[in-house]
mmCIF file of C-alpha atoms in Angstrom:
data_model
loop_
_atom_site.group_PDB
_atom_site.id
_atom_site.type_symbol
_atom_site.label_atom_id
_atom_site.label_comp_id
_atom_site.label_asym_id
_atom_site.label_seq_id
_atom_site.Cartn_x
_atom_site.Cartn_y
_atom_site.Cartn_z
ATOM 1 C CA UNK A 1279 0.000 0.000 0.000
ATOM 2 C CA UNK A 1280 2.860 2.290 0.890
ATOM 3 C CA UNK A 1281 4.516 1.613 -2.461
ATOM 4 C CA UNK A 1282 1.307 2.398 -4.364
ATOM 5 C CA UNK A 1283 0.912 5.697 -2.462
ATOM 6 C CA UNK A 1284 4.512 6.632 -3.143
ATOM 7 C CA UNK A 1285 4.096 5.890 -6.844
ATOM 8 C CA UNK A 1286 0.954 8.020 -7.007
ATOM 9 C CA UNK A 1287 2.762 10.846 -5.213
ATOM 10 C CA UNK A 1288 5.588 10.708 -7.729
ATOM 11 C CA UNK A 1289 3.142 10.728 -10.633
ATOM 12 C CA UNK A 1290 1.328 13.718 -9.077
ATOM 13 C CA UNK A 1291 4.612 15.552 -8.669
ATOM 14 C CA UNK A 1292 5.518 14.792 -12.271
ATOM 15 C CA UNK A 1293 2.213 16.178 -13.481
ATOM 16 C CA UNK A 1294 2.701 19.341 -11.449
ATOM 17 C CA UNK A 1295 6.222 19.732 -12.787
ATOM 18 C CA UNK A 1296 4.984 19.194 -16.332
ATOM 19 C CA UNK A 1297 2.320 21.872 -15.867
ATOM 20 C CA UNK A 1298 4.901 24.266 -14.418
ATOM 21 C CA UNK A 1299 7.279 23.571 -17.301
ATOM 22 C CA UNK A 1300 4.503 24.141 -19.834
ATOM 23 C CA UNK A 1301 3.596 27.420 -18.126
ATOM 24 C CA UNK A 1302 7.233 28.525 -18.176
ATOM 25 C CA UNK A 1303 7.542 27.575 -21.844
ATOM 26 C CA UNK A 1304 4.361 29.490 -22.673
ATOM 27 C CA UNK A 1305 5.652 32.571 -20.830
ATOM 28 C CA UNK A 1306 8.952 32.335 -22.676
ATOM 29 C CA UNK A 1307 7.189 32.108 -26.041
ATOM 30 C CA UNK A 1308 5.032 35.135 -25.203
ATOM 31 C CA UNK A 1309 8.091 37.113 -24.124
ATOM 32 C CA UNK A 1310 9.832 36.154 -27.359
ATOM 33 C CA UNK A 1311 6.846 37.307 -29.418
ATOM 34 C CA UNK A 1312 6.748 40.616 -27.522
ATOM 35 C CA UNK A 1313 10.463 41.111 -28.112
ATOM 36 C CA UNK A 1314 10.089 40.413 -31.828
ATOM 37 C CA UNK A 1315 7.085 42.742 -32.292
ATOM 38 C CA UNK A 1316 8.396 45.553 -30.073
ATOM 39 C CA UNK A 1317 7.950 48.820 -31.961
ATOM 40 C CA UNK A 1318 11.110 50.725 -32.776
ATOM 41 C CA UNK A 1319 11.219 54.507 -32.856
ATOM 42 C CA UNK A 1320 14.321 56.101 -34.347
ATOM 43 C CA UNK A 1321 15.364 59.495 -33.013
ATOM 44 C CA UNK A 1322 17.875 62.194 -33.826
ATOM 45 C CA UNK A 1323 18.449 65.901 -33.229
ATOM 46 C CA UNK A 1324 18.118 68.443 -36.016
ATOM 47 C CA UNK A 1325 20.313 71.487 -35.489
ATOM 48 C CA UNK A 1326 19.107 74.653 -37.209
ATOM 49 C CA UNK A 1327 19.454 78.405 -36.787
ATOM 50 C CA UNK A 1328 15.970 78.245 -35.230
ATOM 51 C CA UNK A 1329 17.155 75.901 -32.499
ATOM 52 C CA UNK A 1330 17.551 72.165 -31.968
ATOM 53 C CA UNK A 1331 14.574 69.999 -32.910
ATOM 54 C CA UNK A 1332 14.197 66.410 -31.705
ATOM 55 C CA UNK A 1333 12.850 64.175 -34.456
ATOM 56 C CA UNK A 1334 11.313 60.711 -34.049
ATOM 57 C CA UNK A 1335 10.262 58.303 -36.813
ATOM 58 C CA UNK A 1336 9.172 54.714 -37.321
ATOM 59 C CA UNK A 1337 9.554 52.521 -40.385
ATOM 60 C CA UNK A 1338 6.301 54.118 -41.645
ATOM 61 C CA UNK A 1339 7.212 57.779 -41.304
ATOM 62 C CA UNK A 1340 7.860 60.650 -38.930
ATOM 63 C CA UNK A 1341 5.790 60.450 -35.752
ATOM 64 C CA UNK A 1342 7.002 63.347 -33.640
ATOM 65 C CA UNK A 1343 8.922 66.603 -33.856
ATOM 66 C CA UNK A 1344 9.848 68.294 -30.597
ATOM 67 C CA UNK A 1345 10.167 72.065 -30.869
ATOM 68 C CA UNK A 1346 12.941 73.993 -29.097
ATOM 69 C CA UNK A 1347 11.708 75.356 -25.765
ATOM 70 C CA UNK A 1348 8.340 73.647 -26.299
ATOM 71 C CA UNK A 1349 5.893 73.822 -23.434
ATOM 72 C CA UNK A 1350 4.245 70.638 -22.174
ATOM 73 C CA UNK A 1351 5.689 67.198 -21.409
ATOM 74 C CA UNK A 1352 7.024 66.592 -24.913
ATOM 75 C CA UNK A 1353 8.247 63.371 -26.436
ATOM 76 C CA UNK A 1354 8.241 61.142 -23.298
ATOM 77 C CA UNK A 1355 4.576 61.982 -22.726
ATOM 78 C CA UNK A 1356 3.740 61.256 -26.380
ATOM 79 C CA UNK A 1357 5.466 57.850 -26.198
ATOM 80 C CA UNK A 1358 3.560 56.964 -23.031
ATOM 81 C CA UNK A 1359 0.269 57.855 -24.717
ATOM 82 C CA UNK A 1360 0.770 56.593 -28.269
ATOM 83 C CA UNK A 1361 3.665 54.125 -28.281
ATOM 84 C CA UNK A 1362 3.898 52.627 -24.809
ATOM 85 C CA UNK A 1363 6.677 50.069 -24.560
ATOM 86 C CA UNK A 1364 8.329 51.164 -27.794
ATOM 87 C CA UNK A 1365 12.101 50.992 -28.040
ATOM 88 C CA UNK A 1366 13.642 54.383 -28.812
ATOM 89 C CA UNK A 1367 16.892 54.159 -30.761
ATOM 90 C CA UNK A 1368 19.240 56.986 -31.679
ATOM 91 C CA UNK A 1369 19.778 56.503 -35.411
ATOM 92 C CA UNK A 1370 21.028 59.140 -37.833
ATOM 93 C CA UNK A 1371 20.805 56.992 -40.980
ATOM 94 C CA UNK A 1372 17.103 56.040 -40.789
ATOM 95 C CA UNK A 1373 16.116 59.629 -39.944
ATOM 96 C CA UNK A 1374 18.305 61.274 -42.584
ATOM 97 C CA UNK A 1375 15.524 61.752 -45.154
ATOM 98 C CA UNK A 1376 13.475 63.695 -42.593
ATOM 99 C CA UNK A 1377 16.445 65.741 -41.421
ATOM 100 C CA UNK A 1378 17.289 66.659 -45.020
ATOM 101 C CA UNK A 1379 13.842 68.094 -45.811
ATOM 102 C CA UNK A 1380 13.661 69.981 -42.529
ATOM 103 C CA UNK A 1381 17.052 71.567 -43.149
ATOM 104 C CA UNK A 1382 15.947 72.566 -46.649
ATOM 105 C CA UNK A 1383 12.800 74.138 -45.202
ATOM 106 C CA UNK A 1384 14.730 76.167 -42.640
ATOM 107 C CA UNK A 1385 17.140 77.256 -45.374
ATOM 108 C CA UNK A 1386 14.155 78.627 -47.310
ATOM 109 C CA UNK A 1387 14.534 76.257 -50.268
ATOM 110 C CA UNK A 1388 11.670 73.854 -49.488
ATOM 111 C CA UNK A 1389 8.010 74.850 -49.458
ATOM 112 C CA UNK A 1390 6.209 71.519 -49.502
ATOM 113 C CA UNK A 1391 7.246 68.447 -47.535
ATOM 114 C CA UNK A 1392 7.133 65.052 -49.222
ATOM 115 C CA UNK A 1393 8.288 62.856 -46.315
ATOM 116 C CA UNK A 1394 5.804 60.215 -45.070
ATOM 117 C CA UNK A 1395 3.923 60.712 -41.798
ATOM 118 C CA UNK A 1396 3.033 58.109 -39.203
ATOM 119 C CA UNK A 1397 0.301 60.241 -37.654
ATOM 120 C CA UNK A 1398 -1.366 59.093 -34.434
ATOM 121 C CA UNK A 1399 -4.363 61.231 -33.626
ATOM 122 C CA UNK A 1400 -8.128 61.215 -33.121
ATOM 123 C CA UNK A 1401 -10.553 61.481 -36.038
ATOM 124 C CA UNK A 1402 -11.197 65.150 -35.219
ATOM 125 C CA UNK A 1403 -7.479 65.927 -34.934
ATOM 126 C CA UNK A 1404 -6.802 64.222 -38.259
ATOM 127 C CA UNK A 1405 -9.443 66.407 -39.911
ATOM 128 C CA UNK A 1406 -7.775 69.510 -38.484
ATOM 129 C CA UNK A 1407 -4.302 68.381 -39.530
ATOM 130 C CA UNK A 1408 -5.453 67.622 -43.090
ATOM 131 C CA UNK A 1409 -6.753 71.162 -43.419
ATOM 132 C CA UNK A 1410 -3.595 72.575 -41.884
ATOM 133 C CA UNK A 1411 -1.568 70.927 -44.627
ATOM 134 C CA UNK A 1412 -3.726 72.774 -47.163
ATOM 135 C CA UNK A 1413 -2.787 76.217 -45.818
ATOM 136 C CA UNK A 1414 -0.313 77.515 -48.446
ATOM 137 C CA UNK A 1415 3.289 78.370 -47.695
ATOM 138 C CA UNK A 1416 3.575 82.065 -46.876
ATOM 139 C CA UNK A 1417 -0.114 82.358 -45.976
ATOM 140 C CA UNK A 1418 -2.091 82.173 -42.726
ATOM 141 C CA UNK A 1419 -5.633 81.393 -41.623
ATOM 142 C CA UNK A 1420 -7.574 81.983 -38.412
ATOM 143 C CA UNK A 1421 -8.865 79.388 -35.983
ATOM 144 C CA UNK A 1422 -12.386 80.280 -37.085
ATOM 145 C CA UNK A 1423 -11.576 79.751 -40.757
ATOM 146 C CA UNK A 1424 -9.946 76.427 -39.991
ATOM 147 C CA UNK A 1425 -12.995 75.313 -38.002
ATOM 148 C CA UNK A 1426 -15.261 76.292 -40.895
ATOM 149 C CA UNK A 1427 -13.118 74.356 -43.366
ATOM 150 C CA UNK A 1428 -13.589 71.134 -41.414
ATOM 151 C CA UNK A 1429 -17.337 71.711 -41.388
ATOM 152 C CA UNK A 1430 -17.646 72.706 -37.735
ATOM 153 C CA UNK A 1431 -17.518 76.526 -37.504
ATOM 154 C CA UNK A 1432 -18.286 76.538 -33.770
ATOM 155 C CA UNK A 1433 -15.308 74.329 -32.921
ATOM 156 C CA UNK A 1434 -12.703 77.104 -32.745
ATOM 157 C CA UNK A 1435 -11.627 76.166 -29.211
ATOM 158 C CA UNK A 1436 -11.342 72.477 -30.142
ATOM 159 C CA UNK A 1437 -9.317 73.422 -33.211
ATOM 160 C CA UNK A 1438 -6.974 75.406 -30.990
ATOM 161 C CA UNK A 1439 -6.549 72.403 -28.704
ATOM 162 C CA UNK A 1440 -5.823 70.143 -31.678
ATOM 163 C CA UNK A 1441 -3.194 72.639 -32.835
ATOM 164 C CA UNK A 1442 -1.566 72.591 -29.406
ATOM 165 C CA UNK A 1443 -1.427 68.777 -29.503
ATOM 166 C CA UNK A 1444 0.004 68.592 -33.028
ATOM 167 C CA UNK A 1445 2.758 65.933 -32.810
ATOM 168 C CA UNK A 1446 4.467 66.952 -36.059
ATOM 169 C CA UNK A 1447 4.654 70.764 -36.186
ATOM 170 C CA UNK A 1448 6.376 72.545 -39.076
ATOM 171 C CA UNK A 1449 5.460 69.635 -41.386
ATOM 172 C CA UNK A 1450 1.847 69.941 -40.251
ATOM 173 C CA UNK A 1451 2.072 73.765 -40.202
ATOM 174 C CA UNK A 1452 0.061 74.823 -37.164
ATOM 175 C CA UNK A 1453 2.253 77.957 -36.986
ATOM 176 C CA UNK A 1454 0.230 79.305 -39.935
ATOM 177 C CA UNK A 1455 -2.900 79.582 -37.782
ATOM 178 C CA UNK A 1456 -3.372 82.996 -36.177
ATOM 179 C CA UNK A 1457 -6.013 84.585 -33.990
ATOM 180 C CA UNK A 1458 -8.769 86.817 -35.332
ATOM 181 C CA UNK A 1459 -7.952 90.476 -35.791
ATOM 182 C CA UNK A 1460 -4.394 89.840 -36.916
ATOM 183 C CA UNK A 1461 -3.128 88.725 -33.506
ATOM 184 C CA UNK A 1462 -0.416 86.090 -33.553
ATOM 185 C CA UNK A 1463 -2.078 83.569 -31.239
ATOM 186 C CA UNK A 1464 -0.387 80.841 -29.246
ATOM 187 C CA UNK A 1465 2.247 78.321 -30.272
ATOM 188 C CA UNK A 1466 3.781 75.344 -28.465
ATOM 189 C CA UNK A 1467 7.278 76.503 -29.425
ATOM 190 C CA UNK A 1468 6.685 80.005 -28.151
ATOM 191 C CA UNK A 1469 5.759 83.326 -29.727
ATOM 192 C CA UNK A 1470 9.276 84.134 -30.949
ATOM 193 C CA UNK A 1471 9.622 80.884 -32.925
ATOM 194 C CA UNK A 1472 6.184 81.348 -34.495
ATOM 195 C CA UNK A 1473 7.102 84.882 -35.560
ATOM 196 C CA UNK A 1474 10.380 83.671 -37.081
ATOM 197 C CA UNK A 1475 8.707 80.835 -38.995
ATOM 198 C CA UNK A 1476 6.057 83.154 -40.434
ATOM 199 C CA UNK A 1477 8.736 85.716 -41.310
ATOM 200 C CA UNK A 1478 10.808 83.044 -43.087
ATOM 201 C CA UNK A 1479 7.850 81.938 -45.184
ATOM 202 C CA UNK A 1480 6.663 85.458 -45.886
ATOM 203 C CA UNK A 1481 10.125 86.503 -47.057
ATOM 204 C CA UNK A 1482 10.558 83.533 -49.375
ATOM 205 C CA UNK A 1483 7.019 83.926 -50.701
ATOM 206 C CA UNK A 1484 7.658 87.606 -51.480
ATOM 207 C CA UNK A 1485 10.913 86.810 -53.259
ATOM 208 C CA UNK A 1486 9.123 84.411 -55.608
ATOM 209 C CA UNK A 1487 6.418 86.924 -56.583
#
């Protein structure tokens, strides 16, 4: 009887060990899958006469552009909200195409960006950003006009909020939106940067006329 009990105990232990091993193997496989599918975000700094911009891009396109002296929590906050767990990698080669166009823009030789965007935004924000990209180089529009263009003329405050949350400024040109009555309005990068960007575009636009 004692031998039978001992044998059963051994079999029970074996079953428990097998279950534990299977659980460990399953956890390992899951961890491996997570490691393989972990999103990669490539970053670099873009040095210009307007300041240093931090650029971030995925294999699909640019996802974020941090303005010099920008207010708010910036890139770390964006990652936490839109790309939690992503692996950020400093890489100058992958980001070179984005750096090149930005440098051309700041030099006054580029008016329309052609680089791909990996935009992460709400449906409303996407509507605002599409219209922003239609505002011509060297021109401006008001928050009210922008709201009307997206079919919601009463949404001026919401449009302003969307502008403030724009993850890819310059390329999505929220600096071209001004307040009614000719006032400059706010800008995440500060009033001085907005004035300089508008002056750059206005100067180059005038030279081409």
